[in-house]
Amino acid sequence: SGVGGDSAIWLLSTKDGEVIAIDALTKQVKWQVNMPSEVLSRPVIAENSILVRTVDGQIINLDRSTGKTQWSYQQTKPALTLRGSGPLLVARDKVYVGMANGRMVALMLNNGEVVWDIILYTPQGHSEIQRLVDVAGRDELYGYVLYVAGYQGRIAAINVQKGQFLWKREFSTYTGVTVDAKAVYSSDERSHIWAMDRFSGATMWKQEKLQARNVTRPVLFGDYLVVGDADGYLHVMSKFDGHFIARVAVGDGDDEFLGENGVLVPPVVTDDAIIVSTRDGLLYSYALNDLAVAK
């Protein structure tokens, strides 16, 4: 699930459902607690709380100093869900959570009380696969508007003050969304990259040339979008019209790891670099001018 925390405390979770807090100064374990099940998303710090999401659908608030549970929240979990969970989003004393049953929930940070609970998409079909509507990707808050998307469901903009839709449209993704002042960007289940108008949801452009490459969520890098794919390539495209600018084979030249550099999680973008973690745990950093020009 990755490392969470801040400059004072580092947070780890394990396959056995343990959450471990490490003092960043002394490098010693501060506390260690067991969760009800495996933790697949990064623990998040919010004020004096640590928020954890478990694979069985629970949201658990732990005391930052002791690891003691302060409250937990859970909804009925469907029989079939996507493996993995989107990161919890915390803003203005509230926690925003996409659920595996196609609902979006806002909780009070201090006590877990439900502020609003709305249906992003209602499961449909006869089989459990057809009824799979997990909201498992990354959501993003822009001002007082929450942008969220689910698998076999919808992408939508929600007014978080009222818990009401501003717009919504049919869409299917397991990666989530990225937002800037004008657009909402996402990669759908077929690995098509979309840009949609932030205010209406209308399609601005669609890039289909990465179909079936299992791309990550697109991330912004200045005027560009960057995605990684399961074959181990980084693709850079214009955020204005989706045309390709550059691409690179991650780890190209490292013959020892050839074919093992699939990118399964979104790259991390800094002011001047793109940082990529591969399937085999190798870390690479690229400047934009390091990338080979796309053909």
Short mmCIF file of C-alpha atoms in Angstrom, two decimals:
data_model
loop_
_atom_site.label_atom_id
_atom_site.label_comp_id
_atom_site.label_asym_id
_atom_site.label_seq_id
_atom_site.Cartn_x
_atom_site.Cartn_y
_atom_site.Cartn_z
CA SER A 1 0.00 0.00 0.00
CA GLY A 2 2.99 2.31 0.21
CA VAL A 3 4.35 4.48 3.01
CA GLY A 4 2.22 7.14 4.69
CA GLY A 5 2.98 9.71 7.35
CA ASP A 6 4.75 13.05 7.64
CA SER A 7 8.08 14.46 8.83
CA ALA A 8 7.49 13.16 12.37
CA ILE A 9 5.96 9.71 11.88
CA TRP A 10 6.11 7.08 9.14
CA LEU A 11 3.26 4.62 8.64
CA LEU A 12 3.42 1.14 7.13
CA SER A 13 0.85 -1.62 6.69
CA THR A 14 1.42 -5.33 6.14
CA LYS A 15 -0.30 -8.24 4.41
CA ASP A 16 -1.17 -9.56 7.86
CA GLY A 17 -3.23 -6.48 8.67
CA GLU A 18 -0.72 -4.73 10.91
CA VAL A 19 -0.29 -0.95 10.96
CA ILE A 20 3.15 0.14 12.16
CA ALA A 21 4.12 3.66 13.21
CA ILE A 22 7.83 4.55 13.16
CA ASP A 23 9.30 7.64 14.80
CA ALA A 24 10.97 9.54 11.95
CA LEU A 25 13.66 10.98 14.23
CA THR A 26 14.74 7.88 16.17
CA LYS A 27 13.78 5.30 13.50
CA GLN A 28 12.22 3.19 16.27
CA VAL A 29 8.78 1.56 16.22
CA LYS A 30 6.41 3.86 18.08
CA TRP A 31 3.45 1.49 18.12
CA GLN A 32 2.05 -1.46 16.22
CA VAL A 33 -1.61 -2.54 16.03
CA ASN A 34 -3.58 -5.27 14.28
CA MET A 35 -6.44 -4.39 11.95
CA PRO A 36 -9.44 -6.66 11.27
CA SER A 37 -8.10 -7.50 7.79
CA GLU A 38 -5.43 -6.61 5.23
CA VAL A 39 -4.74 -2.94 4.49
CA LEU A 40 -4.38 -2.18 0.77
CA SER A 41 -4.37 1.62 0.77
CA ARG A 42 -1.81 3.97 2.28
CA PRO A 43 -2.56 5.08 5.88
CA VAL A 44 -3.36 8.80 6.01
CA ILE A 45 -2.58 11.33 8.76
CA ALA A 46 -5.19 13.97 9.55
CA GLU A 47 -4.61 16.22 12.58
CA ASN A 48 -4.23 13.84 15.57
CA SER A 49 -5.74 10.87 13.74
CA ILE A 50 -4.50 8.16 11.43
CA LEU A 51 -7.05 6.82 8.97
CA VAL A 52 -6.83 3.26 7.70
CA ARG A 53 -8.95 1.43 5.12
CA THR A 54 -9.09 -2.36 5.32
CA VAL A 55 -9.86 -4.86 2.56
CA ASP A 56 -13.17 -5.80 4.23
CA GLY A 57 -14.41 -2.23 3.73
CA GLN A 58 -13.86 -0.70 7.17
CA ILE A 59 -12.65 2.86 7.70
CA ILE A 60 -10.80 3.02 11.01
CA ASN A 61 -9.63 6.13 12.86
CA LEU A 62 -6.58 5.53 15.09
CA ASP A 63 -5.10 7.84 17.69
CA ARG A 64 -1.83 9.22 16.31
CA SER A 65 0.05 8.85 19.60
CA THR A 66 -1.08 5.39 20.69
CA GLY A 67 -2.68 3.61 17.72
CA LYS A 68 -5.86 3.05 19.73
CA THR A 69 -9.07 2.84 17.68
CA GLN A 70 -11.21 5.98 18.09
CA TRP A 71 -14.02 5.03 15.69
CA SER A 72 -14.77 2.80 12.71
CA TYR A 73 -17.28 2.87 9.87
CA GLN A 74 -18.45 0.12 7.55
CA GLN A 75 -21.17 -0.53 4.98
CA THR A 76 -22.45 -3.82 3.63
CA LYS A 77 -19.83 -5.19 1.26
CA PRO A 78 -20.90 -6.88 -1.99
CA ALA A 79 -19.85 -10.45 -2.76
CA LEU A 80 -17.35 -9.34 -5.41
CA THR A 81 -15.05 -6.30 -5.33
CA LEU A 82 -11.88 -5.10 -7.02
CA ARG A 83 -8.69 -5.94 -5.16
CA GLY A 84 -7.22 -2.72 -3.87
CA SER A 85 -8.67 0.46 -2.43
CA GLY A 86 -8.40 4.09 -3.35
CA PRO A 87 -6.60 6.42 -0.94
CA LEU A 88 -8.76 8.15 1.65
CA LEU A 89 -9.34 11.84 1.00
CA VAL A 90 -9.41 14.19 4.00
CA ALA A 91 -10.31 17.89 3.80
CA ARG A 92 -11.94 20.47 6.09
CA ASP A 93 -12.56 18.03 8.98
CA LYS A 94 -14.26 15.49 6.73
CA VAL A 95 -13.27 12.13 5.24
CA TYR A 96 -14.51 11.29 1.73
CA VAL A 97 -14.77 7.59 0.90
CA GLY A 98 -15.78 5.68 -2.23
CA MET A 99 -17.34 2.35 -1.26
CA ALA A 100 -17.32 -1.05 -2.97
CA ASN A 101 -21.12 -0.94 -3.33
CA GLY A 102 -21.07 2.13 -5.61
CA ARG A 103 -21.77 4.74 -2.91
CA MET A 104 -19.84 7.86 -1.95
CA VAL A 105 -19.77 8.87 1.72
CA ALA A 106 -18.61 11.92 3.68
CA LEU A 107 -17.75 11.31 7.37
CA MET A 108 -16.84 13.69 10.17
CA LEU A 109 -13.17 13.27 11.03
CA ASN A 110 -13.63 13.59 14.80
CA ASN A 111 -16.35 10.96 15.34
CA GLY A 112 -17.13 9.15 12.06
CA GLU A 113 -20.65 10.58 11.83
CA VAL A 114 -22.14 10.40 8.32
CA VAL A 115 -22.51 13.86 6.76
CA TRP A 116 -23.95 12.58 3.48
CA ASP A 117 -24.23 9.29 1.65
CA ILE A 118 -25.10 9.26 -2.06
CA ILE A 119 -25.32 6.59 -4.75
CA LEU A 120 -22.77 7.05 -7.51
CA TYR A 121 -24.18 4.07 -9.38
CA THR A 122 -26.66 1.28 -8.59
CA PRO A 123 -25.45 -2.26 -9.35
CA GLN A 124 -27.18 -3.78 -12.37
CA GLY A 125 -27.21 -7.18 -14.07
CA HIS A 126 -27.72 -10.79 -13.00
CA SER A 127 -24.17 -11.96 -12.25
CA GLU A 128 -21.85 -10.68 -9.54
CA ILE A 129 -19.39 -9.57 -12.23
CA GLN A 130 -22.08 -7.49 -13.96
CA ARG A 131 -23.02 -5.94 -10.59
CA LEU A 132 -19.45 -4.95 -9.72
CA VAL A 133 -19.46 -1.14 -9.20
CA ASP A 134 -16.48 -0.62 -6.89
CA VAL A 135 -15.25 2.96 -6.35
CA ALA A 136 -11.62 1.87 -5.99
CA GLY A 137 -9.63 4.66 -7.66
CA ARG A 138 -8.36 8.04 -6.53
CA ASP A 139 -10.85 10.86 -5.97
CA GLU A 140 -9.88 14.52 -6.07
CA LEU A 141 -11.27 17.63 -4.39
CA TYR A 142 -11.07 20.95 -6.25
CA GLY A 143 -12.44 23.77 -4.10
CA TYR A 144 -15.80 22.50 -2.86
CA VAL A 145 -16.30 20.04 -5.72
CA LEU A 146 -15.37 16.37 -5.40
CA TYR A 147 -14.56 14.47 -8.59
CA VAL A 148 -15.04 10.72 -8.35
CA ALA A 149 -15.32 7.74 -10.71
CA GLY A 150 -16.09 4.05 -10.31
CA TYR A 151 -15.78 0.75 -12.14
CA GLN A 152 -18.74 -0.10 -14.42
CA GLY A 153 -20.47 3.01 -13.12
CA ARG A 154 -20.10 6.75 -13.48
CA ILE A 155 -17.76 9.68 -13.26
CA ALA A 156 -19.26 12.63 -11.42
CA ALA A 157 -18.77 16.02 -9.81
CA ILE A 158 -20.29 16.38 -6.33
CA ASN A 159 -20.92 19.56 -4.31
CA VAL A 160 -19.47 18.50 -0.96
CA GLN A 161 -21.35 21.15 1.01
CA LYS A 162 -24.71 19.78 -0.08
CA GLY A 163 -23.86 16.21 -1.06
CA GLN A 164 -25.45 16.73 -4.49
CA PHE A 165 -24.36 15.95 -8.04
CA LEU A 166 -23.33 18.85 -10.26
CA TRP A 167 -23.00 16.49 -13.22
CA LYS A 168 -22.56 12.78 -13.85
CA ARG A 169 -22.04 10.52 -16.87
CA GLU A 170 -21.52 6.84 -17.65
CA PHE A 171 -17.88 5.81 -17.24
CA SER A 172 -15.81 2.88 -16.02
CA THR A 173 -12.38 3.12 -14.41
CA TYR A 174 -10.44 1.46 -11.61
CA THR A 175 -7.69 4.12 -11.53
CA GLY A 176 -9.59 7.26 -10.51
CA VAL A 177 -9.24 10.88 -11.62
CA THR A 178 -6.81 13.79 -11.90
CA VAL A 179 -8.09 17.37 -12.00
CA ASP A 180 -6.84 20.80 -13.00
CA ALA A 181 -8.59 24.17 -13.43
CA LYS A 182 -10.30 23.19 -16.69
CA ALA A 183 -10.47 19.42 -16.99
CA VAL A 184 -10.90 16.04 -15.34
CA TYR A 185 -8.54 13.35 -16.66
CA SER A 186 -8.90 9.60 -16.31
CA SER A 187 -7.92 6.28 -17.88
CA ASP A 188 -10.88 3.96 -18.43
CA GLU A 189 -11.06 0.17 -18.13
CA ARG A 190 -9.87 -0.21 -21.74
CA SER A 191 -6.84 2.06 -21.12
CA HIS A 192 -8.27 4.92 -23.15
CA ILE A 193 -7.21 8.32 -21.78
CA TRP A 194 -9.98 10.92 -21.43
CA ALA A 195 -10.14 14.65 -20.78
CA MET A 196 -13.56 15.94 -19.69
CA ASP A 197 -14.72 19.47 -19.03
CA ARG A 198 -14.54 20.10 -15.27
CA PHE A 199 -17.76 22.12 -15.23
CA SER A 200 -20.01 19.96 -17.42
CA GLY A 201 -18.38 16.54 -17.89
CA ALA A 202 -18.40 16.94 -21.68
CA THR A 203 -15.64 15.12 -23.58
CA MET A 204 -12.76 17.39 -24.59
CA TRP A 205 -10.60 14.67 -26.15
CA LYS A 206 -9.98 10.93 -26.02
CA GLN A 207 -6.71 9.06 -26.72
CA GLU A 208 -7.29 5.40 -27.71
CA LYS A 209 -3.79 4.33 -28.83
CA LEU A 210 -2.86 2.76 -25.48
CA GLN A 211 -5.78 0.32 -25.50
CA ALA A 212 -5.23 -2.88 -23.48
CA ARG A 213 -1.87 -1.71 -22.07
CA ASN A 214 -3.23 -1.53 -18.50
CA VAL A 215 -2.21 2.07 -17.97
CA THR A 216 -2.10 3.91 -14.66
CA ARG A 217 -4.10 6.97 -13.73
CA PRO A 218 -2.75 9.95 -15.70
CA VAL A 219 -0.79 12.49 -13.65
CA LEU A 220 -0.09 16.11 -14.54
CA PHE A 221 3.41 17.35 -15.31
CA GLY A 222 3.14 20.99 -16.35
CA ASP A 223 1.26 21.06 -19.66
CA TYR A 224 1.60 17.29 -20.05
CA LEU A 225 -0.06 14.09 -18.84
CA VAL A 226 2.07 11.09 -17.88
CA VAL A 227 0.90 7.45 -17.63
CA GLY A 228 2.80 4.23 -17.05
CA ASP A 229 1.78 0.83 -18.43
CA ALA A 230 2.11 -2.81 -17.44
CA ASP A 231 4.71 -3.42 -20.19
CA GLY A 232 7.10 -0.97 -18.54
CA TYR A 233 6.70 2.19 -20.60
CA LEU A 234 6.09 5.80 -19.66
CA HIS A 235 3.93 7.79 -22.09
CA VAL A 236 3.83 11.59 -22.13
CA MET A 237 1.02 13.40 -23.94
CA SER A 238 -0.33 16.92 -24.28
CA LYS A 239 -3.05 17.72 -21.76
CA PHE A 240 -4.69 19.99 -24.36
CA ASP A 241 -5.43 17.46 -27.09
CA GLY A 242 -3.91 14.12 -26.02
CA HIS A 243 -1.27 13.83 -28.74
CA PHE A 244 1.90 11.97 -27.76
CA ILE A 245 4.99 13.99 -26.85
CA ALA A 246 7.42 11.30 -25.69
CA ARG A 247 7.81 7.78 -24.34
CA VAL A 248 10.51 5.73 -22.68
CA ALA A 249 11.05 2.10 -21.71
CA VAL A 250 11.53 2.25 -17.94
CA GLY A 251 14.96 0.95 -16.99
CA ASP A 252 16.05 0.70 -20.63
CA GLY A 253 19.64 -0.54 -20.57
CA ASP A 254 19.24 -2.49 -17.34
CA ASP A 255 19.43 -5.90 -19.05
CA GLU A 256 19.18 -7.71 -15.72
CA PHE A 257 15.64 -6.40 -15.26
CA LEU A 258 14.48 -6.39 -18.87
CA GLY A 259 10.78 -7.29 -19.06
CA GLU A 260 10.25 -6.89 -15.33
CA ASN A 261 9.71 -3.13 -15.20
CA GLY A 262 5.92 -2.95 -15.49
CA VAL A 263 4.48 0.23 -13.97
CA LEU A 264 1.43 -0.65 -11.88
CA VAL A 265 1.01 2.54 -9.83
CA PRO A 266 0.84 6.15 -11.06
CA PRO A 267 4.17 7.96 -11.41
CA VAL A 268 4.97 10.66 -8.85
CA VAL A 269 5.65 14.08 -10.33
CA THR A 270 7.86 16.73 -8.72
CA ASP A 271 8.68 20.20 -10.08
CA ASP A 272 11.31 18.86 -12.46
CA ALA A 273 11.15 15.06 -12.45
CA ILE A 274 8.93 12.02 -13.01
CA ILE A 275 9.56 9.29 -10.42
CA VAL A 276 8.51 5.73 -11.31
CA SER A 277 8.26 2.60 -9.19
CA THR A 278 8.28 -0.72 -11.05
CA ARG A 279 6.67 -4.08 -10.41
CA ASP A 280 9.97 -5.43 -9.09
CA GLY A 281 10.50 -2.55 -6.69
CA LEU A 282 13.04 -0.54 -8.66
CA LEU A 283 12.86 3.25 -8.56
CA TYR A 284 13.69 5.51 -11.52
CA SER A 285 13.66 9.29 -11.94
CA TYR A 286 13.37 11.04 -15.31
CA ALA A 287 13.49 14.63 -16.44
CA LEU A 288 11.21 15.43 -19.37
CA ASN A 289 14.16 15.90 -21.75
CA ASP A 290 15.40 12.39 -20.83
CA LEU A 291 12.46 10.81 -22.63
CA ALA A 292 12.72 9.58 -26.20
CA VAL A 293 10.55 11.42 -28.69
CA ALA A 294 7.46 9.40 -29.58
CA LYS A 295 7.07 8.17 -33.13
#
